Every structure is written in structure tokens, then in C-alpha cells.
Amino acid sequence: MSTTLGAFIAGGIAACGAVTVTHGFETVKIRLQLQGELQSKKDAPRMYRGVFHGVGVIYKNEGPRGLLRGLSCAYIYQMTLNGCRLGFYEPIRTHLTNIVYKDSTVQSLGINIFSGASSGILGAAAGSPFFLVKTRLQSFSPFLPVGTQHHYKNAWDGLRQIYTSEGMKGLYRGVGPAMIRTGFGSSVQLPTYFFAKRRLVRHLGMEEGVPLHLASSAASGFVVCCVMHPPDTVMSRMYNQTGNLYNSAFDCLVRTVKTEGILAVYKGYFAHLARILPHTILTLSLAEQTNKYMRKFENRYVFKDVKSII
Ligand SMILES: *[C@@H]1O[C@H](CO)[C@@H](O)[C@H](O)[C@H]1NC(C)=O
């Protein structure tokens, strides 16, 4: 019990640290995704011209506070997501391995990936209202507004206003694309990590160690961003709407592609990459280190056991 709590706290602190450093890019990403929504390319305004221009413009007009809008919501979301991952991963994995192999100690890559993705999806569903308020706080700007401007004083005020005017349904707006987005991301993260690692060892002769972990997690982060970004764009747009601009996430996707072209689903991609890369590198490389210590610990423990039997 205490180790799960320890893992929750340690993971939460690491995630919140990564979120603090990269939150400015997330703000730029959301504004880029909403900019020019349902407008053809030539009519679309371009107030934010890319990652660095976006960061610069927001910093100049709104200061660091502008870049960090919605940060407390991002923390709560991360803690919810991590809590669900830790809480649901082991039970799902144990159950499935019991059913398939009749032995819960078997480690199956497929089942592990499935359990990771399902616990991530549950976390995304639970945390969706926080992501919703976060998105609306981040798109609010007194200087260069994009999207519906919601006047929320803070995270709590946002949740309260949405609940009083639209009820639970309002709080869970966009939960579908939010679950798809996280499901996509969680299911490709580990397989691409191991794939990249094997390739780097085989073709570049890299050896086990920190540089290999960094390179493989960077490769994985890149792929995660590619598959996650289209549903992420749909999600941001579903979160922005207060009326019923779109009937469904699918409707949003189709109309976005029809009016703005296929590349519209990749609006804000580089800002997303700037956020995801440090995050993935930090979490995956850290996981390798903790696993290493875990194995060392287990070896010693098992060895001692064997000695005492002899
Ligand atoms: C955001 O949602 C509103 C509807 O609530 C819609 O009118 C608007 O076009 C959407 N996007 C932007 C960029 O404003």
C-alpha cells in the first residue's frame, strides 16, 4: 500500500514538474489549433505564426501569467491521470493474464500495453472536465483572442459555471475525443520505445545506458505526437464550443478537413511536440532507472533467499 502511495506521489511530482516547464507550449498549441477554425486558408487570420512566435507574442502581451493560464487544472488533470494509471493498471493486467495464461505472474507485452491503454483511457475520462476548463482558460486572451472567450476566474470557478449552466453534460463535453487521444498515445508509447531501442542497438551499435534511453524515448515521443495530434485537435475544438457547432467528434473531424484541408488536423503540431518530447523523455528515462534499481533490489533479495535455503 505504502509503495503505491509512494509511486503516486513520486510520479505526480515528476509529472507536475514536466507540466510546469512545458505548459507555455501547451497554451500556444491550443491557440494554434483553434485559430482559423472552419475558415478556408486564405481567409483565416494568423495571429500566432508558430511555436516560438506564439510564445513570444503571448509573453509580450500577457506576460508569464499568459503562458501559464490553466496551470492548476493541468496539475489536477495529471494527478487524476497518474492516479488512474497506477490504480487500474495492475488489477486489469492481473485479471487478463489470469484469464489468458491461468497465471497472473506471466508478463505479456500485448496484455501490458492493453492494460496501460485502458487505464490511460479511464484516467482521461475521469480528468476530462479539468482538461476542458484548462483548454478554455488557455484560449482566453485579452489581446489576441481565439475561440469562445470564457470568463472564468480560476479552475474552480470554471467548473462551477459550467455545471450551473449546462450540468454534468457540459462538464463532459469532448470526453470522447479525449479518451481516443489518450488511448492512441498510451498504446503506441511503449511499443515504439522498445522498437526504437532495438533498432538503435542493432544499427547504430548503441549500448545500454542513458544516451540510449534518451534517444529511444525521443523517437517514441515523436511517434506518440503524430498519432495523438489529430484527435487532440478535435478535442480542443469540442472543448471550445459552447453551442452545438458540431454534433459529434466525427462531424468535427470531417468539417475541419473539408474547410481547412487535411493538414488542419496537424495545426499546432510543433507546439505539441515541444511539450510532449520533454515529457516522454523524462517519464520513460525515469522508468528505466527505477526499473534498474528494482531489478538490482530483486536480485539481491532472491540471492539472499537462496543462500538461506542452502
Ligand atoms: C469556438 O466555438 C464557438 C461556438 O461556441 C464557435 O462559434 C467558434 O467558431 C469556435 N471556434 C473559434 C476559433 O472561435
mmCIF file of C-alpha atoms and ligand atoms in Angstrom, residues 31 33-39 136 145-150 236-237 239-246, ligand 1:
data_model
loop_
_atom_site.group_PDB
_atom_site.id
_atom_site.type_symbol
_atom_site.label_atom_id
_atom_site.label_comp_id
_atom_site.label_asym_id
_atom_site.label_seq_id
_atom_site.Cartn_x
_atom_site.Cartn_y
_atom_site.Cartn_z
ATOM 1 C CA ARG A 31 -4.415 28.724 -29.711
ATOM 2 C CA GLN A 33 -5.424 24.569 -33.063
ATOM 3 C CA LEU A 34 -8.359 26.955 -32.695
ATOM 4 C CA GLN A 35 -7.037 29.660 -34.986
ATOM 5 C CA GLY A 36 -8.886 29.770 -38.309
ATOM 6 C CA GLU A 37 -11.429 27.127 -37.298
ATOM 7 C CA LEU A 38 -13.768 26.290 -40.190
ATOM 8 C CA GLN A 39 -12.288 29.003 -42.381
ATOM 9 C CA ARG A 136 -10.844 27.357 -22.049
ATOM 10 C CA PRO A 145 -8.308 36.009 -28.551
ATOM 11 C CA VAL A 146 -9.021 32.777 -30.386
ATOM 12 C CA GLY A 147 -12.030 30.621 -29.663
ATOM 13 C CA THR A 148 -15.009 31.394 -27.478
ATOM 14 C CA GLN A 149 -13.821 33.637 -24.659
ATOM 15 C CA HIS A 150 -14.962 32.167 -21.374
ATOM 16 C CA SER A 236 -9.597 21.214 -28.396
ATOM 17 C CA ARG A 237 -12.332 22.271 -30.809
ATOM 18 C CA TYR A 239 -13.858 21.843 -25.736
ATOM 19 C CA ASN A 240 -14.023 25.339 -27.240
ATOM 20 C CA GLN A 241 -17.610 25.137 -28.402
ATOM 21 C CA THR A 242 -20.371 26.164 -26.056
ATOM 22 C CA GLY A 243 -23.226 25.926 -28.540
ATOM 23 C CA ASN A 244 -23.673 22.969 -30.795
ATOM 24 C CA LEU A 245 -21.362 23.788 -33.628
ATOM 25 C CA TYR A 246 -20.573 20.095 -34.119
HETATM 26 C C1 LIG B 1 -15.487 28.016 -30.824
HETATM 27 O O1 LIG B 1 -16.838 27.696 -30.521
HETATM 28 C C2 LIG B 1 -17.816 28.631 -30.937
HETATM 29 C C3 LIG B 1 -19.155 28.097 -30.535
HETATM 30 O O2 LIG B 1 -19.266 28.019 -29.170
HETATM 31 C C4 LIG B 1 -17.741 28.858 -32.439
HETATM 32 O O3 LIG B 1 -18.663 29.885 -32.814
HETATM 33 C C5 LIG B 1 -16.340 29.246 -32.841
HETATM 34 O O4 LIG B 1 -16.233 29.311 -34.244
HETATM 35 C C6 LIG B 1 -15.351 28.186 -32.319
HETATM 36 N N1 LIG B 1 -14.001 28.447 -32.722
HETATM 37 C C7 LIG B 1 -13.343 29.588 -32.672
HETATM 38 C C8 LIG B 1 -11.942 29.575 -33.143
HETATM 39 O O5 LIG B 1 -13.840 30.580 -32.215
#
